[in-house]
PDB file of C-alpha atoms in Angstrom:
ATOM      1  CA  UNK A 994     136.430  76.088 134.591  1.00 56.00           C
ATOM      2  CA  UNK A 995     133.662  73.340 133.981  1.00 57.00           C
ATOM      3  CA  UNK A 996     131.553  75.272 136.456  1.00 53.00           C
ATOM      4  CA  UNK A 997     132.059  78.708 134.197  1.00 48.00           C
ATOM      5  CA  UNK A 998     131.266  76.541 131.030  1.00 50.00           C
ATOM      6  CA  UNK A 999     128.352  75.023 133.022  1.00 45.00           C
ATOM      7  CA  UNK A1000     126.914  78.302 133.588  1.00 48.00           C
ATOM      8  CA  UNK A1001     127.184  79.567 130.048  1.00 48.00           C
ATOM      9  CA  UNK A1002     125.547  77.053 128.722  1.00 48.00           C
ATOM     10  CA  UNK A1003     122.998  77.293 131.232  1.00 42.00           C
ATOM     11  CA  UNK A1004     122.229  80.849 130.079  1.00 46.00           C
ATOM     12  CA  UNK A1005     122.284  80.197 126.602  1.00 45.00           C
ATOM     13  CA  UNK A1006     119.785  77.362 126.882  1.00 41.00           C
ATOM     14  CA  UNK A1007     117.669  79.518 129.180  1.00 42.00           C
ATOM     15  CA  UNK A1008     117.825  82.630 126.298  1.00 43.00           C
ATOM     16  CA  UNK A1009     116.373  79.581 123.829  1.00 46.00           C
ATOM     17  CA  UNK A1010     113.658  78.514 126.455  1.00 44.00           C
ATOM     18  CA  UNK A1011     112.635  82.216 127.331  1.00 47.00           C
ATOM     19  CA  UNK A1012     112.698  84.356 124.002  1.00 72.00           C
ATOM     20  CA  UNK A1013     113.201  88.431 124.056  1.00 92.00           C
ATOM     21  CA  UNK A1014     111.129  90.462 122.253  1.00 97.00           C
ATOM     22  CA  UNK A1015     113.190  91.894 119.438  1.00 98.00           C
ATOM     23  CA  UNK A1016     113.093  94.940 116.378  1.00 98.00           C
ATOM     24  CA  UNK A1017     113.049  95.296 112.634  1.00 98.00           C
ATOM     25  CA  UNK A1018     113.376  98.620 110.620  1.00 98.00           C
ATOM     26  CA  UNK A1019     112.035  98.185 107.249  1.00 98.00           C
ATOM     27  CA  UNK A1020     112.716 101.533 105.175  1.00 98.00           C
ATOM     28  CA  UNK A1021     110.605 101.838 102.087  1.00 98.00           C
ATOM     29  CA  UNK A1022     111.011 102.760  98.454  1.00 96.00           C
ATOM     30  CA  UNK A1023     114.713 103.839  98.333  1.00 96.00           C
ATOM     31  CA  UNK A1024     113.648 107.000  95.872  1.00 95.00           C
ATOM     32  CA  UNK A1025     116.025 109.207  97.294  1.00 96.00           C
ATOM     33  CA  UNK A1026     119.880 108.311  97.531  1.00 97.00           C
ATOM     34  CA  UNK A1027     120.293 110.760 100.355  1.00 97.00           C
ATOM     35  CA  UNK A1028     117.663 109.521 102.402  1.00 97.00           C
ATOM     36  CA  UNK A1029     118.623 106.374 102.510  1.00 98.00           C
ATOM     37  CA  UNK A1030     122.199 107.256 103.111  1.00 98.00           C
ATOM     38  CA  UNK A1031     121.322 109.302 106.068  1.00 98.00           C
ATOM     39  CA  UNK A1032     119.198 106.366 107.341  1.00 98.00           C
ATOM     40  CA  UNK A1033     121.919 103.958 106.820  1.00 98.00           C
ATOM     41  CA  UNK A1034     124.438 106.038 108.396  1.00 98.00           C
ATOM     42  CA  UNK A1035     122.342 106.000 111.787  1.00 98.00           C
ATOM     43  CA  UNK A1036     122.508 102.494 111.625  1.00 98.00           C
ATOM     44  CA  UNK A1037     126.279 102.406 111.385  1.00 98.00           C
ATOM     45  CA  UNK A1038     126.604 104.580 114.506  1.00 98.00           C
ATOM     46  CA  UNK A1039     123.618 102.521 116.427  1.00 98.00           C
ATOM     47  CA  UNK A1040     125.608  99.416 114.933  1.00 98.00           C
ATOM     48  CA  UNK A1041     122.950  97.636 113.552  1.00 98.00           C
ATOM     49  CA  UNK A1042     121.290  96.818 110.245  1.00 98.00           C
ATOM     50  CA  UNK A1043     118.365  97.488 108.556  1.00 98.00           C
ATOM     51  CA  UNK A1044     116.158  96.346 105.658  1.00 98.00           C
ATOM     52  CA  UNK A1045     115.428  98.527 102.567  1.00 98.00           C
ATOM     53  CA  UNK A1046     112.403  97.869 100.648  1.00 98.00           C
ATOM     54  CA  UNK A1047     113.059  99.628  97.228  1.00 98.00           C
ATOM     55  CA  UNK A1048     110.419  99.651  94.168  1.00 98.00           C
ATOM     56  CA  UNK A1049     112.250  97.474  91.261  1.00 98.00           C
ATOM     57  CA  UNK A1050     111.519  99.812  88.868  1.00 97.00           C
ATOM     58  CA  UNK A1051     113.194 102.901  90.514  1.00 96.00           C
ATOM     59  CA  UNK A1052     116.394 100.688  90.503  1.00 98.00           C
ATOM     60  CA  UNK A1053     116.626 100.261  87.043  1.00 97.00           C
ATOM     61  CA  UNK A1054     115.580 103.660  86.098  1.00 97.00           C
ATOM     62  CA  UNK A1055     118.363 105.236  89.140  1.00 97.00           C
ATOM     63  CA  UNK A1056     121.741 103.305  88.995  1.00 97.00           C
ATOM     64  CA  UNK A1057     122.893 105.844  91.676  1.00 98.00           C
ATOM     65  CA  UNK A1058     120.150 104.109  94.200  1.00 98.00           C
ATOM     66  CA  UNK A1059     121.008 100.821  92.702  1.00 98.00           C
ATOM     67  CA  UNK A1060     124.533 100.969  93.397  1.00 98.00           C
ATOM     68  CA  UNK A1061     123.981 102.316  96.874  1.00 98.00           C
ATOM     69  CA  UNK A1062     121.956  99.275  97.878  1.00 98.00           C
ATOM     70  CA  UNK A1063     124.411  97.081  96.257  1.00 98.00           C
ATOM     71  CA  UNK A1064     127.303  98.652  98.607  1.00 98.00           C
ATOM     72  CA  UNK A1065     124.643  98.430 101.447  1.00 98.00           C
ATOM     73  CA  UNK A1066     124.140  94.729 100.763  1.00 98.00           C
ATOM     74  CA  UNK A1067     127.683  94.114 100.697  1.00 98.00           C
ATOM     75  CA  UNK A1068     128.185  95.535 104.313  1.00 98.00           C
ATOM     76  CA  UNK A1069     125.462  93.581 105.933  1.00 98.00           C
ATOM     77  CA  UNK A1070     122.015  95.317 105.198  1.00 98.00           C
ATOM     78  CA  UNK A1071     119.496  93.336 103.693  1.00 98.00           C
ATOM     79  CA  UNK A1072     117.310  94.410 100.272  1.00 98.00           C
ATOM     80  CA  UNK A1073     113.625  92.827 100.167  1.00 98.00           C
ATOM     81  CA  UNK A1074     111.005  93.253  97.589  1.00 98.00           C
ATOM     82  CA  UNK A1075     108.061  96.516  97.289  1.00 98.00           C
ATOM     83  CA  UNK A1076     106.378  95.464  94.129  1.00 97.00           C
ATOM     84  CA  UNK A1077     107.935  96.372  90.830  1.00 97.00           C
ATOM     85  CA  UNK A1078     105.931  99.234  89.879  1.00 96.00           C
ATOM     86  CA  UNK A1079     104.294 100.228  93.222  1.00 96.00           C
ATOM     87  CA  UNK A1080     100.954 101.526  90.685  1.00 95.00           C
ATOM     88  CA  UNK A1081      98.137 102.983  92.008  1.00 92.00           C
ATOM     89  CA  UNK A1082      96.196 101.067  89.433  1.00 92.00           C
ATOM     90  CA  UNK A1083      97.753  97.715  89.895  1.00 93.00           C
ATOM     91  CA  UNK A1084      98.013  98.132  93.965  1.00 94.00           C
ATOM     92  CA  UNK A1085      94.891 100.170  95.025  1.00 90.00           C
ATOM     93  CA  UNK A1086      92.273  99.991  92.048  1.00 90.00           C
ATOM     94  CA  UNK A1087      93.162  95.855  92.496  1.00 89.00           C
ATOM     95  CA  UNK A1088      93.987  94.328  89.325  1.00 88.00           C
ATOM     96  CA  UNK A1089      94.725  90.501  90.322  1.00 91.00           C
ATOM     97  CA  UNK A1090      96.259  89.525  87.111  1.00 92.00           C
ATOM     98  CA  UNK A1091      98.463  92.322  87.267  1.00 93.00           C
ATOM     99  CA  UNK A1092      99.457  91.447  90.997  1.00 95.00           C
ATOM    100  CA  UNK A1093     100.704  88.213  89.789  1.00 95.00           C
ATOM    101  CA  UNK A1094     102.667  89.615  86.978  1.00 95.00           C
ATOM    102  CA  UNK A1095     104.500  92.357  89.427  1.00 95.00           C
ATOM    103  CA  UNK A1096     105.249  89.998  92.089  1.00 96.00           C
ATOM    104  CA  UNK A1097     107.463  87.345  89.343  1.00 96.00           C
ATOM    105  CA  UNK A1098     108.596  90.151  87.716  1.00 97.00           C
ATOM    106  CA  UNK A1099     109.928  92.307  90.533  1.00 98.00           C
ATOM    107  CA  UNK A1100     112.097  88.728  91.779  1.00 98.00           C
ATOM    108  CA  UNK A1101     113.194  88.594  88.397  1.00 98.00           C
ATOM    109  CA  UNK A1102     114.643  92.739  88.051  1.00 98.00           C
ATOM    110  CA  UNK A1103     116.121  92.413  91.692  1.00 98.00           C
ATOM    111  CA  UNK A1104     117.726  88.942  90.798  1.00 98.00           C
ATOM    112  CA  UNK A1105     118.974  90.456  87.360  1.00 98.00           C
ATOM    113  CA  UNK A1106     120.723  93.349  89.352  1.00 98.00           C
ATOM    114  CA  UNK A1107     122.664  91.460  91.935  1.00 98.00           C
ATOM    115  CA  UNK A1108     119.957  91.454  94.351  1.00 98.00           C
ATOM    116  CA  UNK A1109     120.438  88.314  97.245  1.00 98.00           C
ATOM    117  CA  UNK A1110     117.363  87.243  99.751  1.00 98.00           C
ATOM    118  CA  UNK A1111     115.228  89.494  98.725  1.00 98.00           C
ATOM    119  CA  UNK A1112     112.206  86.965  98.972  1.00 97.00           C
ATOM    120  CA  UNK A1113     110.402  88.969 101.386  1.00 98.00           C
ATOM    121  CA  UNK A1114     107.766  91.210 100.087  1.00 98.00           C
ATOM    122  CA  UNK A1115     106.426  94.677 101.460  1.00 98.00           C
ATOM    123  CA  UNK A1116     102.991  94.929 100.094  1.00 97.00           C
ATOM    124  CA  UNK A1117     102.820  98.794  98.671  1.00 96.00           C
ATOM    125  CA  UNK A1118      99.888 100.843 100.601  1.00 91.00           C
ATOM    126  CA  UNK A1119     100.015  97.880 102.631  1.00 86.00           C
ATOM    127  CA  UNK A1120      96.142  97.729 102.891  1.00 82.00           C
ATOM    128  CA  UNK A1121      93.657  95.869 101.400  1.00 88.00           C
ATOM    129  CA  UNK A1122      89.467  95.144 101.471  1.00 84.00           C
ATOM    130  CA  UNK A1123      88.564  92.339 102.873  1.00 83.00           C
ATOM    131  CA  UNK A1124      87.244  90.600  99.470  1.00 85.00           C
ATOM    132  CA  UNK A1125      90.960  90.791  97.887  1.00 91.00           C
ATOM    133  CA  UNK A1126      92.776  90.157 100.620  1.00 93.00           C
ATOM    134  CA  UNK A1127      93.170  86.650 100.479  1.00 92.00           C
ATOM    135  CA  UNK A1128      93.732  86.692  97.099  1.00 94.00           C
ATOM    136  CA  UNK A1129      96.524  88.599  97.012  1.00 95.00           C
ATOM    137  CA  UNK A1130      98.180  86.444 100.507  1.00 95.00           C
ATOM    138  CA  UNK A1131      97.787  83.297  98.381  1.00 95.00           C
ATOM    139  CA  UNK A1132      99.951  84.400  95.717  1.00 95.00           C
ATOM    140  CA  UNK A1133     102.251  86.297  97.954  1.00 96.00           C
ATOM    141  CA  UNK A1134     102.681  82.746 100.010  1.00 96.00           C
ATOM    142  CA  UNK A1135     103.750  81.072  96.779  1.00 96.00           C
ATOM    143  CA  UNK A1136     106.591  83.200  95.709  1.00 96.00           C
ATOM    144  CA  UNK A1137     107.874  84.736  99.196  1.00 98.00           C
ATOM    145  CA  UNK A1138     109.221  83.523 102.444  1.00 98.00           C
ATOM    146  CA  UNK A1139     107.145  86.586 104.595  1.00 98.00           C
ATOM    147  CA  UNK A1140     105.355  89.857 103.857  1.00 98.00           C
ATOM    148  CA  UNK A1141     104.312  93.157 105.312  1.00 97.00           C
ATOM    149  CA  UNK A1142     101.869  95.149 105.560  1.00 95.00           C
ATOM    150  CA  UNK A1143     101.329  98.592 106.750  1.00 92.00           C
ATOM    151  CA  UNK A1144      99.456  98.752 109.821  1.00 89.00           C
ATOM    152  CA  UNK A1145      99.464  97.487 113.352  1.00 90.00           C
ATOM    153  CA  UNK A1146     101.567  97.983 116.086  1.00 92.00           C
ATOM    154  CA  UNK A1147     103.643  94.203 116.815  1.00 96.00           C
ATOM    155  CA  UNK A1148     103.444  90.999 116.405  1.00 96.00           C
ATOM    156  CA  UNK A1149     102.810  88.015 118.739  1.00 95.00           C
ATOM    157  CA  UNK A1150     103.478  84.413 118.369  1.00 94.00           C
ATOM    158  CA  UNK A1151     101.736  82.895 121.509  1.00 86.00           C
ATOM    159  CA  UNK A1152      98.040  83.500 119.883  1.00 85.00           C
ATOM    160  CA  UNK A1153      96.750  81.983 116.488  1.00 89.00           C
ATOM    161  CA  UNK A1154      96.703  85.596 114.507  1.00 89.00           C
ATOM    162  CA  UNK A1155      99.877  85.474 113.389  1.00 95.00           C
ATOM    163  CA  UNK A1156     100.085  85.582 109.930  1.00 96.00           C
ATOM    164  CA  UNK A1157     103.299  85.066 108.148  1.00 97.00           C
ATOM    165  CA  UNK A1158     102.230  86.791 105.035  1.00 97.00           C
ATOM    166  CA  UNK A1159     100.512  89.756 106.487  1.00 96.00           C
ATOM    167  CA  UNK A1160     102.915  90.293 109.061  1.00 97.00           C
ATOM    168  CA  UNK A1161     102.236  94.169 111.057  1.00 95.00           C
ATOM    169  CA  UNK A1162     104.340  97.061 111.176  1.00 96.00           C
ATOM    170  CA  UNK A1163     104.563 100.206 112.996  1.00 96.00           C
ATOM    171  CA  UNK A1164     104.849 103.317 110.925  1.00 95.00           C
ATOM    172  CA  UNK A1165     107.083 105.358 112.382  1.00 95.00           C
ATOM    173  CA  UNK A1166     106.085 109.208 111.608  1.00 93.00           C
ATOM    174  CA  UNK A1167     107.804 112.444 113.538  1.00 92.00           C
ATOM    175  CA  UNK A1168     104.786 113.590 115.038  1.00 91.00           C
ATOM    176  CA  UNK A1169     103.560 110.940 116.688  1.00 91.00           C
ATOM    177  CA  UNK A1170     103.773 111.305 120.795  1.00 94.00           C
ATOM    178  CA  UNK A1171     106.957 109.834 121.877  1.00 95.00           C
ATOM    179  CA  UNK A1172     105.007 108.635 125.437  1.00 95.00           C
ATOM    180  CA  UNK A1173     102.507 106.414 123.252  1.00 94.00           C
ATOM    181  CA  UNK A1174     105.559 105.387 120.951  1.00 95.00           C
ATOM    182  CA  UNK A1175     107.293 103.893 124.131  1.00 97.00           C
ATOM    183  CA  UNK A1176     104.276 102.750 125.722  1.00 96.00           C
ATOM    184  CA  UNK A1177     104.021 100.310 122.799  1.00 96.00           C
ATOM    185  CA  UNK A1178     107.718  99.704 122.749  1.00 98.00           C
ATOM    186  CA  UNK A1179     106.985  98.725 126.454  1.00 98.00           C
ATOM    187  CA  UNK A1180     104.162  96.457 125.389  1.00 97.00           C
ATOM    188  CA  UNK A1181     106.058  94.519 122.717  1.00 97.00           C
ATOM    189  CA  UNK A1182     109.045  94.058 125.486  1.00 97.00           C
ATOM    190  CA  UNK A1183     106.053  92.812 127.849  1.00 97.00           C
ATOM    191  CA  UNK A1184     104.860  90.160 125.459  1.00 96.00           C
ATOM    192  CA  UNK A1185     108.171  89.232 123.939  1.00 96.00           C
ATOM    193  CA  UNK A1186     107.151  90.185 120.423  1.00 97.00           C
ATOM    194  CA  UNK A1187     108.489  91.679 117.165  1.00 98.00           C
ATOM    195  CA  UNK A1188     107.589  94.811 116.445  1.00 98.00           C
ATOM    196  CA  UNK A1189     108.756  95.896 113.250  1.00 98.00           C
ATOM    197  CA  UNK A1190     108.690  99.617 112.238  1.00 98.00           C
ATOM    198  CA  UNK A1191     107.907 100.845 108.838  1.00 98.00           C
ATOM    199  CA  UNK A1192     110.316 103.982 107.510  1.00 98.00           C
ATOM    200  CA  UNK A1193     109.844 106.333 105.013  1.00 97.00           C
ATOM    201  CA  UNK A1194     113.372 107.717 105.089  1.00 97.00           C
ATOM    202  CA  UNK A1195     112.394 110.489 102.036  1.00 96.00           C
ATOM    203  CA  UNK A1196     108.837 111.608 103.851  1.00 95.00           C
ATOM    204  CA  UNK A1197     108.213 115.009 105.050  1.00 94.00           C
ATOM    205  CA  UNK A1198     107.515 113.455 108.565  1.00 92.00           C
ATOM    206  CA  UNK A1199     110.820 111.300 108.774  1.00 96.00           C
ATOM    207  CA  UNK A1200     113.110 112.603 111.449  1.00 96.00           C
ATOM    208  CA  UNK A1201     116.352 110.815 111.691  1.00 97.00           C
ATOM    209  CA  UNK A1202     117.137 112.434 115.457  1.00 97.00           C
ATOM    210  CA  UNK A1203     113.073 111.008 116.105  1.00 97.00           C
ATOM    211  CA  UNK A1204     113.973 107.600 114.884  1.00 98.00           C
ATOM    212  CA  UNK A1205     117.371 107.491 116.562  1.00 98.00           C
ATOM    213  CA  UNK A1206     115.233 108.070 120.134  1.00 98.00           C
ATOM    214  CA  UNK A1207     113.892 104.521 119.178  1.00 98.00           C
ATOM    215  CA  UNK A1208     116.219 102.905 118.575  1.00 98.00           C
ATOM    216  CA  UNK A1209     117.930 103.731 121.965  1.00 98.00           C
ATOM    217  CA  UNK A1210     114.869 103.391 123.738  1.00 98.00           C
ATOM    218  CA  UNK A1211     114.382  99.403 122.042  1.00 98.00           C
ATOM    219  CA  UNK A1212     118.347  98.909 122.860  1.00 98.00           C
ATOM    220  CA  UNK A1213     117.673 100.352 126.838  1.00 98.00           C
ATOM    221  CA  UNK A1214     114.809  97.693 127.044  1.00 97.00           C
ATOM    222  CA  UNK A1215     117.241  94.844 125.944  1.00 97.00           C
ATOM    223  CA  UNK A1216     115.445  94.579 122.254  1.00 98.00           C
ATOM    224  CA  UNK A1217     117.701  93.119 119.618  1.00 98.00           C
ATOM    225  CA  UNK A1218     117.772  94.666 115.928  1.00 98.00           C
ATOM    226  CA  UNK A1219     117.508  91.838 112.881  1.00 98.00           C
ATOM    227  CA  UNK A1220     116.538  92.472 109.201  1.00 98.00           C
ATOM    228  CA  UNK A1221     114.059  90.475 107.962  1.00 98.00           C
ATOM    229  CA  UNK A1222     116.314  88.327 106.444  1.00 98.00           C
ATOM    230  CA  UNK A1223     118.237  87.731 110.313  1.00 98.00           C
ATOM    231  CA  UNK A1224     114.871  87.474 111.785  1.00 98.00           C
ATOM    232  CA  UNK A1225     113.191  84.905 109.542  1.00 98.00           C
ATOM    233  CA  UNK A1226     116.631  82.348 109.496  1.00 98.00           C
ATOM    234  CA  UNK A1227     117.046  82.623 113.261  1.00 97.00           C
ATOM    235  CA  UNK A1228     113.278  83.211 114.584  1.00 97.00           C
ATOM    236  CA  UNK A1229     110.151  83.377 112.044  1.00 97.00           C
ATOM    237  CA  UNK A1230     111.361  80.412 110.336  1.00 96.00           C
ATOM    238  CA  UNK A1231     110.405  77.908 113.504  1.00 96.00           C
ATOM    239  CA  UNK A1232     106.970  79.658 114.187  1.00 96.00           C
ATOM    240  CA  UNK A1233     103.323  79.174 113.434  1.00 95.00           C
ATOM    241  CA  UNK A1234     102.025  80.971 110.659  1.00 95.00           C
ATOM    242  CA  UNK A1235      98.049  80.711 110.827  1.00 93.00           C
ATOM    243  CA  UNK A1236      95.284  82.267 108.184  1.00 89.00           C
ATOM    244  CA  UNK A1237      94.344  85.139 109.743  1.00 79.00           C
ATOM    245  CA  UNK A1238      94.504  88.458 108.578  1.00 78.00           C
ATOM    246  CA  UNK A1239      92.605  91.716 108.934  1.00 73.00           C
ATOM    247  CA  UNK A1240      92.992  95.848 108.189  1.00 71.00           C
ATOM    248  CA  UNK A1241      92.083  98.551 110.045  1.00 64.00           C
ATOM    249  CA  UNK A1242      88.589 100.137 109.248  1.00 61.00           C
ATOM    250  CA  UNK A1243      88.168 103.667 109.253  1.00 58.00           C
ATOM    251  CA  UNK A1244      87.101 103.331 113.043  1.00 56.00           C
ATOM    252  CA  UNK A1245      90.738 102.153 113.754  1.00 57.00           C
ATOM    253  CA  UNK A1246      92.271 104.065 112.063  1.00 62.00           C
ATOM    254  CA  UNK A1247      90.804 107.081 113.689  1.00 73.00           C
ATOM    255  CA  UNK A1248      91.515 105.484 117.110  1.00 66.00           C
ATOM    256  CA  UNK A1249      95.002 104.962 116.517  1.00 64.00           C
ATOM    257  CA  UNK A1250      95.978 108.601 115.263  1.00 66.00           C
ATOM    258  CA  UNK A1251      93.933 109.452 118.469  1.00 73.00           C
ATOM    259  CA  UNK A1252      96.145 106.896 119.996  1.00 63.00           C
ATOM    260  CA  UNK A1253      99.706 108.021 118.648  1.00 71.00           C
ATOM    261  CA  UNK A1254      98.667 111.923 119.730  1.00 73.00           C
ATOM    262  CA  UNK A1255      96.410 111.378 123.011  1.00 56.00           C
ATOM    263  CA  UNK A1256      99.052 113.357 124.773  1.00 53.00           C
ATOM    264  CA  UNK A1257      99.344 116.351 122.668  1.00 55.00           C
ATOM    265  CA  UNK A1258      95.851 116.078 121.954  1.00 45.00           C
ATOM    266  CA  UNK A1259      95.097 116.296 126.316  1.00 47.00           C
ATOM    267  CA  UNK A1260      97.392 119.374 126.449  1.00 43.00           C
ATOM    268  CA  UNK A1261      95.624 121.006 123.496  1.00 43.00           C
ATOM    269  CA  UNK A1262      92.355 119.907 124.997  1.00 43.00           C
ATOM    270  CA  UNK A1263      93.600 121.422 128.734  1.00 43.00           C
ATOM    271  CA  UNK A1264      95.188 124.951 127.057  1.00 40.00           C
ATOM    272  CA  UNK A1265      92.024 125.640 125.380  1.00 45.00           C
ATOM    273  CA  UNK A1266      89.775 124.686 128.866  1.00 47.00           C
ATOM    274  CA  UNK A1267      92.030 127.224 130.379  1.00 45.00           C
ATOM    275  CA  UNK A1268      91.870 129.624 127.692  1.00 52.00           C
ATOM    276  CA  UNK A1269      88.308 129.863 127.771  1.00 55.00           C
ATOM    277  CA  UNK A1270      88.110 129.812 131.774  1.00 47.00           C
ATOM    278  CA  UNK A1271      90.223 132.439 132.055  1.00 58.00           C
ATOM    279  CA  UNK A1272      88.097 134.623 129.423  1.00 51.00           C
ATOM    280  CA  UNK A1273      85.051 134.034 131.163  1.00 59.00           C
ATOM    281  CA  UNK A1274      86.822 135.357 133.984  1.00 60.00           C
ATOM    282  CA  UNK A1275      88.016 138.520 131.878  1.00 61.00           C
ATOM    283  CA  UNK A1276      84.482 138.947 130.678  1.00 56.00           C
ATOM    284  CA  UNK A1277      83.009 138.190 133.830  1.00 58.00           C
ATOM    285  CA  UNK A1278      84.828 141.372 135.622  1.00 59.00           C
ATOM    286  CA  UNK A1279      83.996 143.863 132.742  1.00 55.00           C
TER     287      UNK A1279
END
């Protein structure tokens, strides 16, 4: 019996030494109450929990949303913060002052509606130029625990770019390839990261059966699902958070939806060499 209990502790202290990579879904903006219902109910049958990121605002204006979070809350999920307005104006045109404002008052709607640990904060668009960018980090960093952004694929902690306040995610859209999907799922299993994948449960290029394919591919490669709220108390909390941040240009941008479809985009590329060869042929005989 000491031997067994020997052993066990050997493995647990072993699991602490060498960490796993692990998973995060983050779904955002909770506009529709069916979406997120749908999205939730995968996670019941895949047994794990999720993060929502709803807009403050919608709450208030939908109680059916509100109350659905609520319930969600209550079994385990975990609410965080996407702005209170989620304005174009505020968010994209850049209005600093305004930033501010949303970020106190957002806390203060979610707190006001029964809202717990919802100190994490999804930037909306999740993109920003470089002359704002630190801006708006420094006055996320004084309110929240972590925040998001929109772009990337995972997240390392062995080099000095992670950023605790600009923290990547991997938007997770229908059409993208599913061999590049689980090449980076490979990757962040490789380099015992967190890769944490953005949801738009309400888009046109959500798929539930897509997303459900992820989930058993991160569970087959031994990933472990947290919410942000799981992840930062048991992992994020003890790492490095350094000042580093950047967004991707238009150049990346255009190499990662290359990227995400390289595989449909080679058998396009191939039917259409063959299409053509075999007209020349045609031609070629008449």
């Amino acid at each position: 019996m000491k031997k067994v209990l020997l052993f066990c502790y050997f493995i647990v202290f072993c699991l602490e030494i060498f960490p796993q990579a692990f998973y995060t879904i983050i779904d955002d903006d909770a506009v529709s109450n069916k979406a997120i219902e749908n999205i939730k109910k995968l996670a019941d049958r895949k047994n794990i929990k999720i993060t929502f990121a709803p807009v403050a605002l919608n709450l208030i204006r939908n109680q059916d949303i509100c109350d659905s979070l609520l319930s969600y809350q209550k079994q385990g999920f975990h609410i965080c913060n996407h702005s209170y307005s989620h304005s174009f104006k505020v968010w994209k045109e850049i209005d600093l002052f305004n930033i501010q404002h949303e970020l106190k008052q957002s806390s203060e709607a979610l707190d006001s509606l029964g809202f717990k640990n919802h100190n994490y904060f999804v930037y909306p668009f999740g993109k920003f130029r470089d002359n704002v960018r630190d801006s708006i980090i420094y006055w996320t960093s004084k309110q929240f625990k972590l925040a998001f952004n929109s772009r990337g694929r995972y997240n390392t902690f062995a080099t000095k770019d992670f950023n605790k306040y600009y923290i990547q995610r991997f938007p997770f859209r229908s059409h993208n390839d599913w061999m590049a999907v689980k090449k980076i799922i490979d990757q962040a299993t490789e380099k015992k990261a967190w890769i944490v994948f953005l949801t738009h449960s309400n888009s046109s290029d959500f798929s539930i059966k897509g997303l459900e394919q992820v989930i058993d591919y991160c569970h087959q490669k031994g990933l472990k699902s947290y919410t942000v709220h799981e992840a930062y108390q048991q992992i994020i909390c003890h790492e490095q958070s350094y000042n580093s941040s950047s967004d991707f240009s238009l150049y990346d941008e255009i190499i990662d939806v290359l990227y995400m479809h390289r595989f449909s985009g080679i058998f396009i590329i191939a039917f259409l060499f063959v299409t053509i060869y075999i007209g020349i042929i045609i031609v070629r005989k008449f």
